Short mmCIF file of C-alpha atoms and ligand atoms in Angstrom, two decimals:
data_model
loop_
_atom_site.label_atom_id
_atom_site.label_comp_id
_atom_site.label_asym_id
_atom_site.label_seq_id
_atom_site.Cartn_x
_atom_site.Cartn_y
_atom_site.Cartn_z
CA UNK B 1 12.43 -1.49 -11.67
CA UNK B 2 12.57 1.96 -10.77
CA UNK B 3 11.72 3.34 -7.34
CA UNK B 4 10.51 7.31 -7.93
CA UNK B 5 9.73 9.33 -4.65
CA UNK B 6 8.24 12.58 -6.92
CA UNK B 7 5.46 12.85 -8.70
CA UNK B 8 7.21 15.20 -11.40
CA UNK B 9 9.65 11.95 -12.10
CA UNK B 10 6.86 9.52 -11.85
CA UNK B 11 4.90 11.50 -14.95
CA UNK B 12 8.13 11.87 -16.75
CA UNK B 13 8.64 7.54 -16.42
CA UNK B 14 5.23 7.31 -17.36
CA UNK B 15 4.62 9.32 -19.85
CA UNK B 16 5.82 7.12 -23.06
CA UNK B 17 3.82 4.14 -21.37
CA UNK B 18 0.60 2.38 -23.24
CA UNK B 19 -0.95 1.23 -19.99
CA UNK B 20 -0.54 1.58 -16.26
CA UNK B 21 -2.02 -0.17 -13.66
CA UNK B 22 -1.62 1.22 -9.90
CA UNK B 23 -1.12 -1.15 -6.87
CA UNK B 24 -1.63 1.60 -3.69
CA UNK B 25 -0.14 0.11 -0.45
CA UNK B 26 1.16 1.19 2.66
CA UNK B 27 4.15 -1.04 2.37
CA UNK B 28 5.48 -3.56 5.03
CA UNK B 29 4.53 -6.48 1.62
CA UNK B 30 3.46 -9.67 1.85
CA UNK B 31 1.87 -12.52 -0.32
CA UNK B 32 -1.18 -10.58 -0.56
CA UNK B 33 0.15 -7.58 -1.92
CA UNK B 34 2.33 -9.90 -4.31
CA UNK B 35 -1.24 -11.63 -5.15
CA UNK B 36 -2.62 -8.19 -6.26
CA UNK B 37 0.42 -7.63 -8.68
CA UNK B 38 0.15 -11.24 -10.27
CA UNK B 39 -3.55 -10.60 -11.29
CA UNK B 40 -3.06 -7.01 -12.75
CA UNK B 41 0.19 -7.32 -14.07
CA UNK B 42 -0.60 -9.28 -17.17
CA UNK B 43 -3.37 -6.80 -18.25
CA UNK B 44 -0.76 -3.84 -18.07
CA UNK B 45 2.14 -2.31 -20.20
CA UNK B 46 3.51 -1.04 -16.84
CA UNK B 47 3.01 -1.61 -13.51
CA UNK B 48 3.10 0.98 -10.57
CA UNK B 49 2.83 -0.04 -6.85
CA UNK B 50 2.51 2.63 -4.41
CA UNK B 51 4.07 2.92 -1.25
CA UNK B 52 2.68 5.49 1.22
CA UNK B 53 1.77 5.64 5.26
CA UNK B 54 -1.00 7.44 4.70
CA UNK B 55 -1.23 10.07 7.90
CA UNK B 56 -4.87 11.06 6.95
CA UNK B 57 -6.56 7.17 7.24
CA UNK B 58 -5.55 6.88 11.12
CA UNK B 59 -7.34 8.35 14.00
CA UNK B 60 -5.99 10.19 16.90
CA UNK B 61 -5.20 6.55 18.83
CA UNK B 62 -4.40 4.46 16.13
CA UNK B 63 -1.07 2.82 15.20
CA UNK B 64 0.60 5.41 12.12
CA UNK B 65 3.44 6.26 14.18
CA UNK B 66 4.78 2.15 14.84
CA UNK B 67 3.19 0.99 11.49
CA UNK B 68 5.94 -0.48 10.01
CA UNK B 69 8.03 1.15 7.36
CA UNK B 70 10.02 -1.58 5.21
CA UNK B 71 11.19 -0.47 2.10
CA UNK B 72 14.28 -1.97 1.69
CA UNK B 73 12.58 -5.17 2.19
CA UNK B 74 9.93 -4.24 -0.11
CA UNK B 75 11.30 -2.56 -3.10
CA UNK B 76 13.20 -6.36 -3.55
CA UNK B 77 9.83 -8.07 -3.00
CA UNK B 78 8.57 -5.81 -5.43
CA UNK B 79 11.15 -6.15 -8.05
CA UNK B 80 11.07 -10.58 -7.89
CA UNK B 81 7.07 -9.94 -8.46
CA UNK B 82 8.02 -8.24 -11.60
CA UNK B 83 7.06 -4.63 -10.39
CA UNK B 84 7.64 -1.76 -12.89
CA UNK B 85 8.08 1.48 -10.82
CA UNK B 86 7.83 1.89 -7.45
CA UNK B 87 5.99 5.56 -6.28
CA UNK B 88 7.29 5.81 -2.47
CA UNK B 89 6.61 9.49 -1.72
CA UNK B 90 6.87 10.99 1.41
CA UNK B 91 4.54 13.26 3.41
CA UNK B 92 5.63 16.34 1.51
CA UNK B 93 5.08 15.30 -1.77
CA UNK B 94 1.39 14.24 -1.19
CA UNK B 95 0.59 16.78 1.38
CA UNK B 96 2.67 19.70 0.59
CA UNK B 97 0.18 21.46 1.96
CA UNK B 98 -2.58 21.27 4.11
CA UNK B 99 -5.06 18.72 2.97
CA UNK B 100 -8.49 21.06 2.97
CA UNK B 101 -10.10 19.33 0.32
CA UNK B 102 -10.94 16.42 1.01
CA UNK B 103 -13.17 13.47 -0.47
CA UNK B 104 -16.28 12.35 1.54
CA UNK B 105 -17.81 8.83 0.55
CA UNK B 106 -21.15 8.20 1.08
CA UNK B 107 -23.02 6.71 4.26
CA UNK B 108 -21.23 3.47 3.85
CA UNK B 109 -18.77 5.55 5.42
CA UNK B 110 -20.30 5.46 8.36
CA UNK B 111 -21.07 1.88 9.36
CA UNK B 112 -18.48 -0.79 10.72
CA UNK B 113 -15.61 0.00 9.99
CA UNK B 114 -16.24 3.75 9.78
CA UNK B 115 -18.34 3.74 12.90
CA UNK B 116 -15.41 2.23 15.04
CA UNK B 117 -12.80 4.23 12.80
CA UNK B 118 -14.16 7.72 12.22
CA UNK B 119 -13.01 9.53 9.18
CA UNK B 120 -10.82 6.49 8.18
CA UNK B 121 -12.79 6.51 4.65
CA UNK B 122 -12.43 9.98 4.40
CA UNK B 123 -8.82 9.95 4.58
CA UNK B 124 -8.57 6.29 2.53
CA UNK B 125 -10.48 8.07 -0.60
CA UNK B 126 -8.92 11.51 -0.56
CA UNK B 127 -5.17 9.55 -0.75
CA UNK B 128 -6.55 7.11 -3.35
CA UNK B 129 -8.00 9.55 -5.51
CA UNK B 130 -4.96 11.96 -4.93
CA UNK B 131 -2.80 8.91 -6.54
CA UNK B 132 -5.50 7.90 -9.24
CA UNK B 133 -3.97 11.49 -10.17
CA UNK B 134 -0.53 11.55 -9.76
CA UNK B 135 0.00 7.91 -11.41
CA UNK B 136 -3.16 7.73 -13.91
CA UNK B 137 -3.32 4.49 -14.10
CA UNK B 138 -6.17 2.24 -16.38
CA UNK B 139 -6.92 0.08 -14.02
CA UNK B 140 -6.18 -0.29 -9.60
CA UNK B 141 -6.49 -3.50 -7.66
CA UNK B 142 -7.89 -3.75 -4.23
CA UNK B 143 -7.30 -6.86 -2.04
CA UNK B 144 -11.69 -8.33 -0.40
CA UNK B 145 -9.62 -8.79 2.86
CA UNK B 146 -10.53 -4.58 3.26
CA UNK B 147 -14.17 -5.16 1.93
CA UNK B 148 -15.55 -2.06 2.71
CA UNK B 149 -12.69 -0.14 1.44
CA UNK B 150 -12.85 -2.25 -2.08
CA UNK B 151 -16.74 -0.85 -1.79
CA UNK B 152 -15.39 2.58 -0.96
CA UNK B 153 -13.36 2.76 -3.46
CA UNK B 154 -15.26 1.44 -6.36
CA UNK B 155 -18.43 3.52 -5.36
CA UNK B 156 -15.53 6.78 -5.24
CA UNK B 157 -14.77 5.30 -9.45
CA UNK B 158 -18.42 5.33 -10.08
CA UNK B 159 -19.64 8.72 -8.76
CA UNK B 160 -16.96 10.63 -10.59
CA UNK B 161 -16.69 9.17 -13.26
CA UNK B 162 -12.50 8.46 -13.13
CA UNK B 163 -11.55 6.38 -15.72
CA UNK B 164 -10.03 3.93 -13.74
CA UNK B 165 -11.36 0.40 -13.57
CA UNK B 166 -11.16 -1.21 -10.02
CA UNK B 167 -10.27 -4.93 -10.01
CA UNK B 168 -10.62 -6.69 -6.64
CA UNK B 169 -8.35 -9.73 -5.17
CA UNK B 170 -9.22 -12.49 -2.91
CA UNK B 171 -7.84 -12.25 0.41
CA UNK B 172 -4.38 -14.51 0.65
CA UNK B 173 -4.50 -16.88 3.98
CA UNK B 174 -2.21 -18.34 5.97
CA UNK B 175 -1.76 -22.30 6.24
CA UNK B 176 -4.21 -21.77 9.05
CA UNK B 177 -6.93 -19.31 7.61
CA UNK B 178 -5.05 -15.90 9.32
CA UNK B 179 -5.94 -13.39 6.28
CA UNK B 180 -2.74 -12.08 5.91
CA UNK B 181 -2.34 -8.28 7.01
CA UNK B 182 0.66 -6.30 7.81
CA UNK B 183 -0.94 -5.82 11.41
CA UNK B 184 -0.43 -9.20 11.85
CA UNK B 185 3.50 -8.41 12.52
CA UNK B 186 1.94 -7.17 15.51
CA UNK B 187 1.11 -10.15 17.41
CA UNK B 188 2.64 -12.04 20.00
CA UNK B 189 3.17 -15.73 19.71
CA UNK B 190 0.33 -16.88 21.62
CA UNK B 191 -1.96 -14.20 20.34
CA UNK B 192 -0.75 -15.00 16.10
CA UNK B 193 -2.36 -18.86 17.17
CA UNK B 194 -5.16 -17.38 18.49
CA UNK B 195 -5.62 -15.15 15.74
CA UNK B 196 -7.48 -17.86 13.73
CA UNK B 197 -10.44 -17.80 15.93
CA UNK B 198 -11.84 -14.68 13.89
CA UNK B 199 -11.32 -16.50 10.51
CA UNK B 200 -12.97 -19.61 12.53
CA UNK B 201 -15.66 -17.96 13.79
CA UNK B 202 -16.78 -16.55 10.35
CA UNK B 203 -16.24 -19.98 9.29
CA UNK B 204 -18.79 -21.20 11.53
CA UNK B 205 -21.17 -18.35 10.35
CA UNK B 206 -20.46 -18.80 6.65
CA UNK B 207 -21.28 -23.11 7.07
CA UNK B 208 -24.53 -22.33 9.19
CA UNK B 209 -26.01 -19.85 7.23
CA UNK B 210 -25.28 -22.35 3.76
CA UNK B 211 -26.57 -25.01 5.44
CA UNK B 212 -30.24 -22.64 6.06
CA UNK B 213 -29.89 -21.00 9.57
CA UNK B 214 -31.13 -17.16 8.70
CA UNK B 215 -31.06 -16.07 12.56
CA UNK B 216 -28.18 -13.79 11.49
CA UNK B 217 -28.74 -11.61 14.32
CA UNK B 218 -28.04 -14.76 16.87
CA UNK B 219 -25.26 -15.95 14.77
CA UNK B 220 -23.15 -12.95 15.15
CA UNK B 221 -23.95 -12.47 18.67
CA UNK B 222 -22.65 -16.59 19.31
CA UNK B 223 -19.81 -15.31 17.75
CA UNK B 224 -19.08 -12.21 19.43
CA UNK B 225 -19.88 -13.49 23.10
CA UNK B 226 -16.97 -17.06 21.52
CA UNK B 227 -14.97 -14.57 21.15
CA UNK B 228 -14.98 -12.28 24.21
CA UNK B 229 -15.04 -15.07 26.11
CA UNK B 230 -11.47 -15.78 24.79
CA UNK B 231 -10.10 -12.23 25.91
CA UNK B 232 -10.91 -10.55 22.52
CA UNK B 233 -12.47 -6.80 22.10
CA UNK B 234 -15.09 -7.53 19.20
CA UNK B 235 -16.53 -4.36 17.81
CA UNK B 236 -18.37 -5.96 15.12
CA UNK B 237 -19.75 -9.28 13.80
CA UNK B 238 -22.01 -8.41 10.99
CA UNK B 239 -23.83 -10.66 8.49
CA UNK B 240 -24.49 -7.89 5.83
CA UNK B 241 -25.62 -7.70 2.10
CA UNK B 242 -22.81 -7.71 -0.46
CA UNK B 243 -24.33 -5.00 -2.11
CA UNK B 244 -23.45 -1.86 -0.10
CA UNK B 245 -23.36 -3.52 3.03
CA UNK B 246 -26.86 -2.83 3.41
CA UNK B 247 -28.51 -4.77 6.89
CA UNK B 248 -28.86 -8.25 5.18
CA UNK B 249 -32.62 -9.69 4.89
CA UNK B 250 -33.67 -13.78 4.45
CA UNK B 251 -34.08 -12.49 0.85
CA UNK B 252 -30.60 -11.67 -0.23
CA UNK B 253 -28.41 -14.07 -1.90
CA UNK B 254 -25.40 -12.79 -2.05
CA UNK B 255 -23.61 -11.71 1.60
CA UNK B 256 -21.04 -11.05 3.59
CA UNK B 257 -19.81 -11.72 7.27
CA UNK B 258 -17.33 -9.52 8.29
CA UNK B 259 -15.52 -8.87 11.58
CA UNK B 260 -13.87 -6.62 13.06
CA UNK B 261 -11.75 -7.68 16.82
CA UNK B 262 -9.06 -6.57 18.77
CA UNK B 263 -6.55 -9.69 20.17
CA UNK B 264 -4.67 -7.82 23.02
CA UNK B 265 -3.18 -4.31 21.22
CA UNK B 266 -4.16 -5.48 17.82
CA UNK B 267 -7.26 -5.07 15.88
CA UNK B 268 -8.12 -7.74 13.39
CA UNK B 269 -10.75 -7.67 10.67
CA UNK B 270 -11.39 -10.32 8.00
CA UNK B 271 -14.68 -10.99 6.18
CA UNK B 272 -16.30 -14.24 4.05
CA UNK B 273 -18.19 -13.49 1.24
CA UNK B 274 -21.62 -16.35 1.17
CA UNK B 275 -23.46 -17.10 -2.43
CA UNK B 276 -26.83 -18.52 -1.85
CA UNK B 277 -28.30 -20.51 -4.60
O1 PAF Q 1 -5.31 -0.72 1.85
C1 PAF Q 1 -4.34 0.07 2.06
O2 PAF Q 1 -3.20 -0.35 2.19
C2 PAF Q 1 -4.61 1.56 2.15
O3 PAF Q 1 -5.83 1.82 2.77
C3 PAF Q 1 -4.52 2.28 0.80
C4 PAF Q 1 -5.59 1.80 -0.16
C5 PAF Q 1 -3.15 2.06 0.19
C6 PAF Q 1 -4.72 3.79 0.99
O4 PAF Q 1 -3.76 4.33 1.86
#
């Protein structure tokens, strides 16, 4: 495995290779990053996984300064997973200068996520497609457990025209349900076993709504109040439309609950995807 921290070395590794695939991260691994290599590795010739804090993706009051940087820890995660080349770059190298152009996704930008994290797509699709560039890989792999960003991202493919195919990955759980997330590191004993009540909560959602409650709008506000009532900050609980998010009707088929809480200093979001017959 080879760890490359330019991009002039990283085309030079990759130029006599049939296929790349590109898993972007911001490091700190765990199962569900390994989960995203498993699935893409056997459709590749060579797989990249990128490693980058990504300055641009985290607002004013957010966490980039203590999210944690691992990549000792990571680079021998990477290699037992059977990891080609490792692209861990640092601020220079993808902002050498100052980033003025910049990618703007369209209004699912705006909602959840982007309403409570402002210009958090923004920065997530001008990074991605800045290493859809530098790596050119065939095919990228985003993990459900950031839905919106998976939506993001794939709408970003679509609109112009890369010729990347975007493969999605089920969110990897804990024992308990806890989607795994490098935030997760954050928590305090007692707050990591109270972290399940999110994944519980949508739980409860996903089972009423399959067993024909459509009151969506009461269902998320049950949760929300559950949830507050435990000492959480819930910003959203939102039964939505797989298809763009869009505000879900008794009609669709196919949705989505997603939430987004914070558990004392950390914020939390997980989602369950719902197939109606
Ligand atoms: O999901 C992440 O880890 C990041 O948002 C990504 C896609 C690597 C962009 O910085």
């Amino acid at each position: 495995m080879d760890v490359i921290t330019t991009v002039s070395e990283l085309r030079k590794r990759l130029s006599y290779e049939k296929s790349v695939a590109l898993v972007p991260t911001m490091g700190n691994l765990h199962a569900g990053h390994i989960q995203l290599i498993k699935e893409v590795k056997p459709r590749t010739a060579c797989l990249v996984t990128s490693i980058f804090v990504n300055r641009l993706q985290f607002g004013p009051s957010e966490d980039f300064n203590r999210y944690p940087r691992t990549l000792e820890s990571d680079c021998q995660y990477l290699l037992d997973a059977g990891c080609d080349v490792v692209f861990a770059p640092n601020e220079q190298e993808i902002y050498p200068t100052v980033q003025e152009y910049t990618v703007d996704p369209s209004e699912l930008q705006h909602i959840l996520e982007g309403a409570f994290r402002p210009g958090h797509f923004r920065g997530v699709a001008t990074v991605v497609l800045k290493l859809f560039n530098m790596v050119q890989p065939q095919i990228a792999i985003f993990g459900k457990k950031d839905y919106q960003q998976y939506l993001v991202l794939k709408d970003m493919v679509a609109q112009l025209a890369l010729p990347i195919e975007i493969v999605s990955a089920e969110t990897v759980r804990a024992n308990d349900g806890l989607a795994l997330s490098s935030r997760n590191g954050y928590l305090t004993a007692s707050e990591r076993e109270e972290a399940i009540q999110l994944y519980q909560q949508l739980s409860t959602i996903k089972n009423a709504i399959l067993s024909g409650n459509r009151d969506y709008a009461h269902l998320e506000k049950m949760a929300t109040v559950f949830l507050n009532s435990r000492g959480w900050q819930t910003d959203y609980i939102a039964i939505r439309a797989q298809d763009h998010l869009r505000e879900a009707t008794a009609k669709d088929t196919r949705l989505v609950v997603l939430g987004a809480s914070k558990l004392g200093k950390t914020r939390l979001i997980d989602n369950l995807e719902i197939e109606l017959s």
